[in-house]
Amino acid sequence: MIGPAAKKERDGGYHAIKGFAYQFDASLLRAFDNPNATVELEGKQDLAVENYHIQVKHRSDRFSISAIAPAVQLMFRQFISDNGSQFLLHCHFADQIAGSERELTAQELDRILADFPESFDSSIGAKFLSACRIGFRGNYIDQFNEVLAKISQHFQTRDVDEATYFHAILHGYVRDIILSNPIGSREISLRSLRAATSAARTAIFESAYAEQRGYDRYLKSVRRRYTFRTVNVAAERVFSFECDPMTDAESLAEVAVMLQNKYCSVKVGGKAPYLTFRGAPDELGIKKALWDAGARFNDGTGYHGGIFRMDELIDPPARDLKLKVVAPRHLPALLEQVRIREFHDFYLGSPLRRPENAAKASHVFLRSFEDLLQVL
């Protein structure tokens, strides 16, 4: 027979994963409920909306002061140096009514801070009590269903299955935000959630169409997007290529020449398109292939190994350069300085999230960049 202690230890991984999922759902709820605000993830606390800081805990046992003591101590530590903030402990306990809230008493705070290692002024405790609340919420399943309802409301999903699918996409998005950004830069908003689901919807459509209707027929549908009648050559645009170790630089160079000839026409005021290569590109090999193929480009360095200058990329000194190559690390800065009207994402496996300050984004699934020679 397995004892309670052994069972708890064996289930530790399960409880940890459920705890992360509960926190991710709490993050999504805050974004949905604050559509015009930015929600910070895993900063000084689990969540933050403006000056409102939140700790998230899911417990299956009964409520006790000792169970919340570590979380309250974290909030109190921040309050010592930032006493203009408000705090909420968003938590579930089996014996508490979902939706109810309460404050801590002075006696409860004294118990929590009995072993607090740092010194603080005695008056800070009373101030903290007025700035901190405990909010009891539903369990993991109840909160999950609440998030599904919000997804259906905001994204107009057709049924609960589609809402569940986008719930998984948003969890992956939240996870990537946390893992890919330093503390202080882990933020989501309703707008960014919409962008994430929009990119996913596009990817689902593209890959499903290619599989169900046939790849050649799919390419014909893509070709119609790039007919010259619909092209505004005077617009600033970015073409992004997802590369892998098998990417053929010569094929990319042929595509680049086509883009150069199509969009950078001086007679009609065409602007040099920006090209960026993400994933695992051989940058030197690609640039050599571009030059050998007659694609005249500027990358903002003046010469190989030179210092990158954004102003030289945007407005190159040589007027015969008809393409601009921008490294992925410089792309966010470029998008801040140049009004990009179109962002074209050609991907082999994973579509790129739409940049927030690009007016129009297009995602095209490809098996090979050689196929673009049929499209462009």
mmCIF file of C-alpha atoms in Angstrom:
data_model
loop_
_atom_site.group_PDB
_atom_site.id
_atom_site.type_symbol
_atom_site.label_atom_id
_atom_site.label_comp_id
_atom_site.label_asym_id
_atom_site.label_seq_id
_atom_site.Cartn_x
_atom_site.Cartn_y
_atom_site.Cartn_z
ATOM 1 C CA MET A 1 0.000 0.000 0.000
ATOM 2 C CA ILE A 2 1.354 3.422 -0.966
ATOM 3 C CA GLY A 3 1.400 5.896 1.922
ATOM 4 C CA PRO A 4 0.322 9.551 1.590
ATOM 5 C CA ALA A 5 3.913 10.856 1.685
ATOM 6 C CA ALA A 6 5.068 8.457 -1.041
ATOM 7 C CA LYS A 7 2.035 9.254 -3.202
ATOM 8 C CA LYS A 8 2.665 13.009 -2.850
ATOM 9 C CA GLU A 9 6.297 12.560 -3.853
ATOM 10 C CA ARG A 10 5.350 10.368 -6.818
ATOM 11 C CA ASP A 11 2.813 12.938 -8.030
ATOM 12 C CA GLY A 12 5.181 15.888 -7.673
ATOM 13 C CA GLY A 13 5.721 16.283 -11.405
ATOM 14 C CA TYR A 14 1.978 16.147 -12.071
ATOM 15 C CA HIS A 15 1.272 18.861 -9.501
ATOM 16 C CA ALA A 16 4.104 21.038 -10.814
ATOM 17 C CA ILE A 17 2.811 20.839 -14.400
ATOM 18 C CA LYS A 18 -0.752 21.545 -13.253
ATOM 19 C CA GLY A 19 0.543 24.511 -11.284
ATOM 20 C CA PHE A 20 2.213 25.985 -14.375
ATOM 21 C CA ALA A 21 -0.941 25.404 -16.428
ATOM 22 C CA TYR A 22 -3.029 27.104 -13.732
ATOM 23 C CA GLN A 23 -0.695 30.109 -13.774
ATOM 24 C CA PHE A 24 -0.714 30.289 -17.589
ATOM 25 C CA ASP A 25 -4.529 30.302 -17.579
ATOM 26 C CA ALA A 26 -4.535 33.017 -14.908
ATOM 27 C CA SER A 27 -2.232 35.046 -17.192
ATOM 28 C CA LEU A 28 -4.617 34.658 -20.125
ATOM 29 C CA LEU A 29 -7.601 35.685 -17.991
ATOM 30 C CA ARG A 30 -5.819 38.878 -16.928
ATOM 31 C CA ALA A 31 -5.104 39.729 -20.579
ATOM 32 C CA PHE A 32 -8.714 39.063 -21.584
ATOM 33 C CA ASP A 33 -10.090 41.067 -18.652
ATOM 34 C CA ASN A 34 -7.710 44.002 -19.276
ATOM 35 C CA PRO A 35 -7.876 44.382 -23.081
ATOM 36 C CA ASN A 36 -6.062 47.720 -23.176
ATOM 37 C CA ALA A 37 -3.282 46.801 -20.746
ATOM 38 C CA THR A 38 -0.057 44.811 -20.879
ATOM 39 C CA VAL A 39 0.335 41.819 -18.566
ATOM 40 C CA GLU A 40 3.865 41.155 -17.312
ATOM 41 C CA LEU A 41 4.761 37.490 -16.731
ATOM 42 C CA GLU A 42 7.290 36.116 -14.250
ATOM 43 C CA GLY A 43 8.691 39.484 -13.229
ATOM 44 C CA LYS A 44 8.848 40.523 -9.588
ATOM 45 C CA GLN A 45 5.701 38.410 -9.098
ATOM 46 C CA ASP A 46 3.956 35.769 -11.210
ATOM 47 C CA LEU A 47 1.822 38.418 -12.945
ATOM 48 C CA ALA A 48 1.568 42.195 -13.033
ATOM 49 C CA VAL A 49 -0.925 44.597 -14.622
ATOM 50 C CA GLU A 50 0.292 48.189 -14.223
ATOM 51 C CA ASN A 51 0.931 48.559 -10.438
ATOM 52 C CA TYR A 52 -1.132 45.468 -9.582
ATOM 53 C CA HIS A 53 0.996 42.418 -8.727
ATOM 54 C CA ILE A 54 -0.295 38.863 -8.477
ATOM 55 C CA GLN A 55 0.922 35.572 -7.053
ATOM 56 C CA VAL A 56 -0.820 32.462 -8.412
ATOM 57 C CA LYS A 57 -1.156 29.246 -6.392
ATOM 58 C CA HIS A 58 -3.222 26.079 -6.871
ATOM 59 C CA ARG A 59 -3.587 23.795 -3.879
ATOM 60 C CA SER A 60 -5.855 20.788 -3.519
ATOM 61 C CA ASP A 61 -5.766 20.761 0.293
ATOM 62 C CA ARG A 62 -7.430 23.015 2.863
ATOM 63 C CA PHE A 63 -6.552 26.671 3.343
ATOM 64 C CA SER A 64 -4.014 27.558 6.018
ATOM 65 C CA ILE A 65 -1.794 30.531 6.756
ATOM 66 C CA SER A 66 1.329 28.352 6.508
ATOM 67 C CA ALA A 67 0.316 27.306 2.976
ATOM 68 C CA ILE A 68 0.325 30.911 1.708
ATOM 69 C CA ALA A 69 3.248 32.184 3.816
ATOM 70 C CA PRO A 70 5.975 31.839 1.104
ATOM 71 C CA ALA A 71 3.862 33.695 -1.480
ATOM 72 C CA VAL A 72 2.965 36.477 0.965
ATOM 73 C CA GLN A 73 6.608 36.872 1.947
ATOM 74 C CA LEU A 74 7.526 37.375 -1.729
ATOM 75 C CA MET A 75 4.918 40.098 -2.061
ATOM 76 C CA PHE A 76 5.942 41.710 1.222
ATOM 77 C CA ARG A 77 9.586 41.806 0.122
ATOM 78 C CA GLN A 78 8.581 43.772 -2.995
ATOM 79 C CA PHE A 79 6.320 46.050 -0.952
ATOM 80 C CA ILE A 80 9.231 47.121 1.267
ATOM 81 C CA SER A 81 10.890 48.783 -1.722
ATOM 82 C CA ASP A 82 7.743 49.623 -3.703
ATOM 83 C CA ASN A 83 4.915 50.508 -1.326
ATOM 84 C CA GLY A 84 2.799 52.112 -4.029
ATOM 85 C CA SER A 85 1.807 48.726 -5.454
ATOM 86 C CA GLN A 86 -1.277 46.590 -4.859
ATOM 87 C CA PHE A 87 -1.089 42.815 -4.404
ATOM 88 C CA LEU A 88 -3.418 39.872 -4.943
ATOM 89 C CA LEU A 89 -2.883 36.230 -4.091
ATOM 90 C CA HIS A 90 -4.888 34.418 -6.807
ATOM 91 C CA CYS A 91 -5.314 30.950 -5.336
ATOM 92 C CA HIS A 92 -7.438 27.840 -5.135
ATOM 93 C CA PHE A 93 -8.006 25.827 -1.984
ATOM 94 C CA ALA A 94 -10.439 22.935 -1.758
ATOM 95 C CA ASP A 95 -12.383 24.360 1.205
ATOM 96 C CA GLN A 96 -12.741 27.970 -0.040
ATOM 97 C CA ILE A 97 -15.599 29.416 -2.095
ATOM 98 C CA ALA A 98 -14.528 30.471 -5.589
ATOM 99 C CA GLY A 99 -15.018 34.185 -6.128
ATOM 100 C CA SER A 100 -14.636 35.183 -2.489
ATOM 101 C CA GLU A 101 -11.894 37.513 -1.232
ATOM 102 C CA ARG A 102 -10.473 38.416 2.140
ATOM 103 C CA GLU A 103 -7.714 40.434 3.759
ATOM 104 C CA LEU A 104 -5.001 39.213 6.070
ATOM 105 C CA THR A 105 -5.282 40.093 9.740
ATOM 106 C CA ALA A 106 -2.417 41.667 11.658
ATOM 107 C CA GLN A 107 -2.008 38.431 13.650
ATOM 108 C CA GLU A 108 -1.821 36.343 10.470
ATOM 109 C CA LEU A 109 0.794 38.656 8.973
ATOM 110 C CA ASP A 110 2.840 38.448 12.193
ATOM 111 C CA ARG A 111 2.842 34.639 11.887
ATOM 112 C CA ILE A 112 3.875 34.824 8.210
ATOM 113 C CA LEU A 113 6.720 37.234 8.944
ATOM 114 C CA ALA A 114 7.951 35.447 12.105
ATOM 115 C CA ASP A 115 10.929 33.992 10.212
ATOM 116 C CA PHE A 116 11.286 36.833 7.647
ATOM 117 C CA PRO A 117 15.061 37.359 7.339
ATOM 118 C CA GLU A 118 15.133 41.029 6.352
ATOM 119 C CA SER A 119 14.679 44.068 8.593
ATOM 120 C CA PHE A 120 11.836 46.530 7.970
ATOM 121 C CA ASP A 121 10.064 49.411 9.646
ATOM 122 C CA SER A 122 7.200 48.284 11.890
ATOM 123 C CA SER A 123 4.745 50.655 10.175
ATOM 124 C CA ILE A 124 5.181 48.905 6.821
ATOM 125 C CA GLY A 125 3.117 45.925 8.003
ATOM 126 C CA ALA A 126 -0.073 47.961 8.485
ATOM 127 C CA LYS A 127 0.358 49.546 5.050
ATOM 128 C CA PHE A 128 0.871 46.139 3.453
ATOM 129 C CA LEU A 129 -2.337 44.782 4.991
ATOM 130 C CA SER A 130 -4.348 47.472 3.209
ATOM 131 C CA ALA A 131 -2.557 46.786 -0.102
ATOM 132 C CA CYS A 132 -2.876 42.988 -0.142
ATOM 133 C CA ARG A 133 -5.904 40.780 -0.716
ATOM 134 C CA ILE A 134 -6.424 37.040 -1.033
ATOM 135 C CA GLY A 135 -8.715 36.069 -3.902
ATOM 136 C CA PHE A 136 -10.049 32.517 -3.964
ATOM 137 C CA ARG A 137 -10.680 31.196 -7.451
ATOM 138 C CA GLY A 138 -12.004 28.021 -9.033
ATOM 139 C CA ASN A 139 -9.940 24.897 -9.464
ATOM 140 C CA TYR A 140 -7.870 24.006 -12.509
ATOM 141 C CA ILE A 141 -10.842 22.641 -14.502
ATOM 142 C CA ASP A 142 -13.149 25.554 -13.660
ATOM 143 C CA GLN A 143 -10.525 28.126 -14.625
ATOM 144 C CA PHE A 144 -9.722 26.186 -17.810
ATOM 145 C CA ASN A 145 -13.399 26.319 -18.823
ATOM 146 C CA GLU A 146 -13.477 30.043 -18.033
ATOM 147 C CA VAL A 147 -10.505 30.600 -20.347
ATOM 148 C CA LEU A 148 -12.185 28.564 -23.117
ATOM 149 C CA ALA A 149 -15.256 30.802 -22.811
ATOM 150 C CA LYS A 150 -13.055 33.909 -23.121
ATOM 151 C CA ILE A 151 -11.295 32.447 -26.174
ATOM 152 C CA SER A 152 -14.651 31.703 -27.829
ATOM 153 C CA GLN A 153 -15.847 35.227 -27.049
ATOM 154 C CA HIS A 154 -12.767 37.117 -28.255
ATOM 155 C CA PHE A 155 -11.723 34.911 -31.194
ATOM 156 C CA GLN A 156 -15.163 33.749 -32.349
ATOM 157 C CA THR A 157 -14.272 30.082 -32.458
ATOM 158 C CA ARG A 158 -16.786 27.757 -34.053
ATOM 159 C CA ASP A 159 -16.967 25.216 -31.228
ATOM 160 C CA VAL A 160 -15.282 24.065 -28.034
ATOM 161 C CA ASP A 161 -12.833 21.887 -29.984
ATOM 162 C CA GLU A 162 -11.462 24.889 -31.862
ATOM 163 C CA ALA A 163 -11.332 26.897 -28.620
ATOM 164 C CA THR A 164 -9.368 24.059 -26.997
ATOM 165 C CA TYR A 165 -6.961 24.006 -29.930
ATOM 166 C CA PHE A 166 -6.287 27.729 -29.597
ATOM 167 C CA HIS A 167 -5.941 27.320 -25.845
ATOM 168 C CA ALA A 168 -2.993 24.989 -26.537
ATOM 169 C CA ILE A 169 -1.533 27.519 -28.992
ATOM 170 C CA LEU A 170 -1.800 30.327 -26.435
ATOM 171 C CA HIS A 171 -0.160 28.183 -23.738
ATOM 172 C CA GLY A 172 2.744 27.602 -26.113
ATOM 173 C CA TYR A 173 2.887 31.321 -26.842
ATOM 174 C CA VAL A 174 2.979 32.211 -23.120
ATOM 175 C CA ARG A 175 5.683 29.600 -22.531
ATOM 176 C CA ASP A 176 7.805 30.994 -25.379
ATOM 177 C CA ILE A 177 7.432 34.551 -24.054
ATOM 178 C CA ILE A 178 8.747 33.433 -20.658
ATOM 179 C CA LEU A 179 11.609 31.310 -21.998
ATOM 180 C CA SER A 180 12.738 33.690 -24.748
ATOM 181 C CA ASN A 181 12.820 37.009 -22.903
ATOM 182 C CA PRO A 182 14.624 38.389 -19.844
ATOM 183 C CA ILE A 183 12.799 39.468 -16.700
ATOM 184 C CA GLY A 184 11.060 42.765 -17.343
ATOM 185 C CA SER A 185 10.402 41.978 -21.018
ATOM 186 C CA ARG A 186 7.982 39.060 -20.629
ATOM 187 C CA GLU A 187 4.713 40.658 -21.646
ATOM 188 C CA ILE A 188 1.462 39.666 -23.293
ATOM 189 C CA SER A 189 -1.628 41.634 -24.247
ATOM 190 C CA LEU A 190 -4.932 40.901 -25.911
ATOM 191 C CA ARG A 191 -3.431 42.332 -29.082
ATOM 192 C CA SER A 192 -0.444 39.962 -28.985
ATOM 193 C CA LEU A 193 -2.752 37.006 -28.249
ATOM 194 C CA ARG A 194 -4.793 37.915 -31.310
ATOM 195 C CA ALA A 195 -1.613 38.056 -33.411
ATOM 196 C CA ALA A 196 -0.521 34.617 -32.139
ATOM 197 C CA THR A 197 -3.861 32.999 -32.986
ATOM 198 C CA SER A 198 -3.998 34.790 -36.337
ATOM 199 C CA ALA A 199 -0.624 33.361 -37.339
ATOM 200 C CA ALA A 200 -1.741 29.915 -36.168
ATOM 201 C CA ARG A 201 -4.978 30.155 -38.136
ATOM 202 C CA THR A 202 -3.004 31.088 -41.245
ATOM 203 C CA ALA A 203 -0.571 28.210 -40.772
ATOM 204 C CA ILE A 204 -3.415 25.747 -40.251
ATOM 205 C CA PHE A 205 -5.141 26.922 -43.419
ATOM 206 C CA GLU A 206 -1.993 26.941 -45.536
ATOM 207 C CA SER A 207 -0.771 23.480 -44.562
ATOM 208 C CA ALA A 208 -4.267 21.949 -44.678
ATOM 209 C CA TYR A 209 -4.930 23.437 -48.118
ATOM 210 C CA ALA A 210 -1.606 22.162 -49.405
ATOM 211 C CA GLU A 211 -2.332 18.651 -48.120
ATOM 212 C CA GLN A 212 -6.013 18.359 -49.024
ATOM 213 C CA ARG A 213 -6.107 20.231 -52.326
ATOM 214 C CA GLY A 214 -2.686 19.277 -53.623
ATOM 215 C CA TYR A 215 0.527 21.252 -53.475
ATOM 216 C CA ASP A 216 0.463 22.431 -57.120
ATOM 217 C CA ARG A 217 -3.067 23.744 -56.739
ATOM 218 C CA TYR A 218 -2.024 25.446 -53.508
ATOM 219 C CA LEU A 219 0.848 27.213 -55.306
ATOM 220 C CA LYS A 220 -1.605 28.494 -57.908
ATOM 221 C CA SER A 221 -3.704 30.040 -55.133
ATOM 222 C CA VAL A 222 -0.578 31.702 -53.713
ATOM 223 C CA ARG A 223 0.454 33.003 -57.143
ATOM 224 C CA ARG A 224 -2.762 35.005 -57.368
ATOM 225 C CA ARG A 225 -1.657 37.031 -54.328
ATOM 226 C CA TYR A 226 1.464 38.213 -56.135
ATOM 227 C CA THR A 227 0.064 39.297 -59.482
ATOM 228 C CA PHE A 228 1.557 42.625 -60.470
ATOM 229 C CA ARG A 229 -1.877 44.279 -60.747
ATOM 230 C CA THR A 230 -2.213 44.137 -56.957
ATOM 231 C CA VAL A 231 1.308 45.329 -56.134
ATOM 232 C CA ASN A 232 2.044 48.805 -54.733
ATOM 233 C CA VAL A 233 5.723 49.072 -55.652
ATOM 234 C CA ALA A 234 6.163 52.300 -53.674
ATOM 235 C CA ALA A 235 5.393 50.547 -50.365
ATOM 236 C CA GLU A 236 8.054 49.444 -47.907
ATOM 237 C CA ARG A 237 8.011 45.653 -47.534
ATOM 238 C CA VAL A 238 9.928 42.838 -45.860
ATOM 239 C CA PHE A 239 10.390 39.315 -47.219
ATOM 240 C CA SER A 240 11.305 36.799 -44.513
ATOM 241 C CA PHE A 241 12.716 33.366 -45.378
ATOM 242 C CA GLU A 242 12.848 30.504 -42.874
ATOM 243 C CA CYS A 243 16.082 28.615 -43.589
ATOM 244 C CA ASP A 244 17.281 25.198 -42.518
ATOM 245 C CA PRO A 245 20.570 23.304 -43.094
ATOM 246 C CA MET A 246 19.226 22.050 -46.448
ATOM 247 C CA THR A 247 18.384 25.516 -47.795
ATOM 248 C CA ASP A 248 19.885 26.065 -51.234
ATOM 249 C CA ALA A 249 21.545 29.502 -51.386
ATOM 250 C CA GLU A 250 21.442 29.582 -55.193
ATOM 251 C CA SER A 251 17.635 29.131 -55.183
ATOM 252 C CA LEU A 252 17.302 31.956 -52.669
ATOM 253 C CA ALA A 253 19.493 34.129 -54.885
ATOM 254 C CA GLU A 254 17.238 33.487 -57.906
ATOM 255 C CA VAL A 255 14.217 34.494 -55.836
ATOM 256 C CA ALA A 256 16.032 37.630 -54.668
ATOM 257 C CA VAL A 257 16.751 38.676 -58.270
ATOM 258 C CA MET A 258 13.064 38.240 -59.114
ATOM 259 C CA LEU A 259 12.098 40.427 -56.147
ATOM 260 C CA GLN A 260 14.701 42.996 -57.168
ATOM 261 C CA ASN A 261 13.365 43.154 -60.726
ATOM 262 C CA LYS A 262 9.717 43.184 -59.684
ATOM 263 C CA TYR A 263 9.673 45.681 -56.845
ATOM 264 C CA CYS A 264 12.656 47.993 -57.285
ATOM 265 C CA SER A 265 11.704 49.751 -60.497
ATOM 266 C CA VAL A 266 13.008 53.331 -60.532
ATOM 267 C CA LYS A 267 10.573 54.273 -63.330
ATOM 268 C CA VAL A 268 7.524 53.726 -61.102
ATOM 269 C CA GLY A 269 9.091 54.782 -57.791
ATOM 270 C CA GLY A 270 9.750 51.288 -56.493
ATOM 271 C CA LYS A 271 11.523 50.884 -53.153
ATOM 272 C CA ALA A 272 14.234 48.312 -52.497
ATOM 273 C CA PRO A 273 12.628 45.412 -50.570
ATOM 274 C CA TYR A 274 14.113 44.212 -47.283
ATOM 275 C CA LEU A 275 15.147 40.549 -47.085
ATOM 276 C CA THR A 276 15.739 38.695 -43.833
ATOM 277 C CA PHE A 277 16.822 35.086 -43.291
ATOM 278 C CA ARG A 278 15.826 33.312 -40.072
ATOM 279 C CA GLY A 279 16.266 29.835 -38.646
ATOM 280 C CA ALA A 280 19.674 28.373 -39.467
ATOM 281 C CA PRO A 281 20.946 30.356 -42.467
ATOM 282 C CA ASP A 282 24.460 30.300 -43.891
ATOM 283 C CA GLU A 283 24.594 34.111 -44.030
ATOM 284 C CA LEU A 284 27.933 34.374 -45.821
ATOM 285 C CA GLY A 285 26.979 31.693 -48.328
ATOM 286 C CA ILE A 286 23.638 33.379 -49.032
ATOM 287 C CA LYS A 287 25.238 36.818 -49.506
ATOM 288 C CA LYS A 288 27.856 35.378 -51.856
ATOM 289 C CA ALA A 289 25.148 33.635 -53.889
ATOM 290 C CA LEU A 290 23.129 36.878 -54.028
ATOM 291 C CA TRP A 291 26.069 38.835 -55.394
ATOM 292 C CA ASP A 292 27.029 36.125 -57.892
ATOM 293 C CA ALA A 293 23.434 36.040 -59.186
ATOM 294 C CA GLY A 294 23.391 39.802 -59.779
ATOM 295 C CA ALA A 295 21.292 40.749 -56.739
ATOM 296 C CA ARG A 296 22.741 44.104 -55.694
ATOM 297 C CA PHE A 297 22.119 44.531 -51.974
ATOM 298 C CA ASN A 298 23.011 46.688 -49.003
ATOM 299 C CA ASP A 299 23.226 45.207 -45.485
ATOM 300 C CA GLY A 300 24.086 48.362 -43.550
ATOM 301 C CA THR A 301 27.755 47.473 -43.005
ATOM 302 C CA GLY A 302 29.349 49.070 -46.064
ATOM 303 C CA TYR A 303 31.640 46.051 -46.406
ATOM 304 C CA HIS A 304 31.893 42.600 -44.845
ATOM 305 C CA GLY A 305 32.929 42.931 -41.229
ATOM 306 C CA GLY A 306 32.100 46.639 -41.050
ATOM 307 C CA ILE A 307 30.063 48.209 -38.257
ATOM 308 C CA PHE A 308 26.314 47.936 -38.818
ATOM 309 C CA ARG A 309 24.568 51.296 -39.169
ATOM 310 C CA MET A 310 20.776 51.369 -39.362
ATOM 311 C CA ASP A 311 20.738 54.705 -41.197
ATOM 312 C CA GLU A 312 22.928 53.265 -43.972
ATOM 313 C CA LEU A 313 20.620 50.264 -44.307
ATOM 314 C CA ILE A 314 17.533 52.477 -44.586
ATOM 315 C CA ASP A 315 19.145 55.097 -46.830
ATOM 316 C CA PRO A 316 22.213 53.553 -48.514
ATOM 317 C CA PRO A 317 24.827 55.906 -49.968
ATOM 318 C CA ALA A 318 25.005 53.910 -53.211
ATOM 319 C CA ARG A 319 21.826 54.308 -55.288
ATOM 320 C CA ASP A 320 22.347 51.237 -57.464
ATOM 321 C CA LEU A 321 21.673 48.807 -54.577
ATOM 322 C CA LYS A 322 18.193 47.396 -55.160
ATOM 323 C CA LEU A 323 17.812 45.051 -52.162
ATOM 324 C CA LYS A 324 18.377 45.502 -48.429
ATOM 325 C CA VAL A 325 19.421 42.537 -46.296
ATOM 326 C CA VAL A 326 18.610 42.871 -42.592
ATOM 327 C CA ALA A 327 19.713 40.393 -39.905
ATOM 328 C CA PRO A 328 16.855 39.076 -37.704
ATOM 329 C CA ARG A 329 18.408 40.726 -34.635
ATOM 330 C CA HIS A 330 18.103 44.154 -36.304
ATOM 331 C CA LEU A 331 14.557 43.597 -37.587
ATOM 332 C CA PRO A 332 12.698 44.969 -34.495
ATOM 333 C CA ALA A 333 14.697 48.212 -34.657
ATOM 334 C CA LEU A 334 14.002 48.523 -38.379
ATOM 335 C CA LEU A 335 10.263 48.090 -37.804
ATOM 336 C CA GLU A 336 10.382 50.911 -35.259
ATOM 337 C CA GLN A 337 11.977 53.325 -37.740
ATOM 338 C CA VAL A 338 10.361 52.376 -41.056
ATOM 339 C CA ARG A 339 6.632 52.049 -41.718
ATOM 340 C CA ILE A 340 6.437 48.577 -43.202
ATOM 341 C CA ARG A 341 3.264 48.158 -45.242
ATOM 342 C CA GLU A 342 3.739 44.470 -46.079
ATOM 343 C CA PHE A 343 5.460 41.601 -44.282
ATOM 344 C CA HIS A 344 5.792 38.416 -46.348
ATOM 345 C CA ASP A 345 6.752 35.308 -44.386
ATOM 346 C CA PHE A 346 7.882 32.286 -46.433
ATOM 347 C CA TYR A 347 8.198 29.347 -44.066
ATOM 348 C CA LEU A 348 9.195 25.702 -44.283
ATOM 349 C CA GLY A 349 8.024 24.558 -40.847
ATOM 350 C CA SER A 350 6.883 27.300 -38.495
ATOM 351 C CA PRO A 351 5.297 30.637 -39.479
ATOM 352 C CA LEU A 352 6.695 33.797 -37.967
ATOM 353 C CA ARG A 353 4.463 35.812 -35.643
ATOM 354 C CA ARG A 354 3.219 38.927 -37.362
ATOM 355 C CA PRO A 355 5.211 41.998 -36.295
ATOM 356 C CA GLU A 356 2.839 44.325 -34.459
ATOM 357 C CA ASN A 357 3.866 47.397 -36.446
ATOM 358 C CA ALA A 358 3.607 45.823 -39.905
ATOM 359 C CA ALA A 359 0.330 46.879 -41.522
ATOM 360 C CA LYS A 360 -0.218 43.710 -43.537
ATOM 361 C CA ALA A 361 1.228 40.212 -43.123
ATOM 362 C CA SER A 362 1.175 37.206 -45.422
ATOM 363 C CA HIS A 363 2.334 33.683 -44.532
ATOM 364 C CA VAL A 364 3.185 31.195 -47.293
ATOM 365 C CA PHE A 365 4.068 27.562 -46.653
ATOM 366 C CA LEU A 366 6.700 26.132 -49.010
ATOM 367 C CA ARG A 367 8.404 22.810 -49.493
ATOM 368 C CA SER A 368 11.301 24.515 -51.252
ATOM 369 C CA PHE A 369 12.230 28.099 -52.097
ATOM 370 C CA GLU A 370 12.554 26.984 -55.705
ATOM 371 C CA ASP A 371 8.744 26.905 -55.704
ATOM 372 C CA LEU A 372 8.723 30.692 -55.336
ATOM 373 C CA LEU A 373 10.079 30.901 -58.884
ATOM 374 C CA GLN A 374 6.621 29.661 -59.990
ATOM 375 C CA VAL A 375 4.808 32.065 -57.651
ATOM 376 C CA LEU A 376 6.631 35.395 -58.045
#
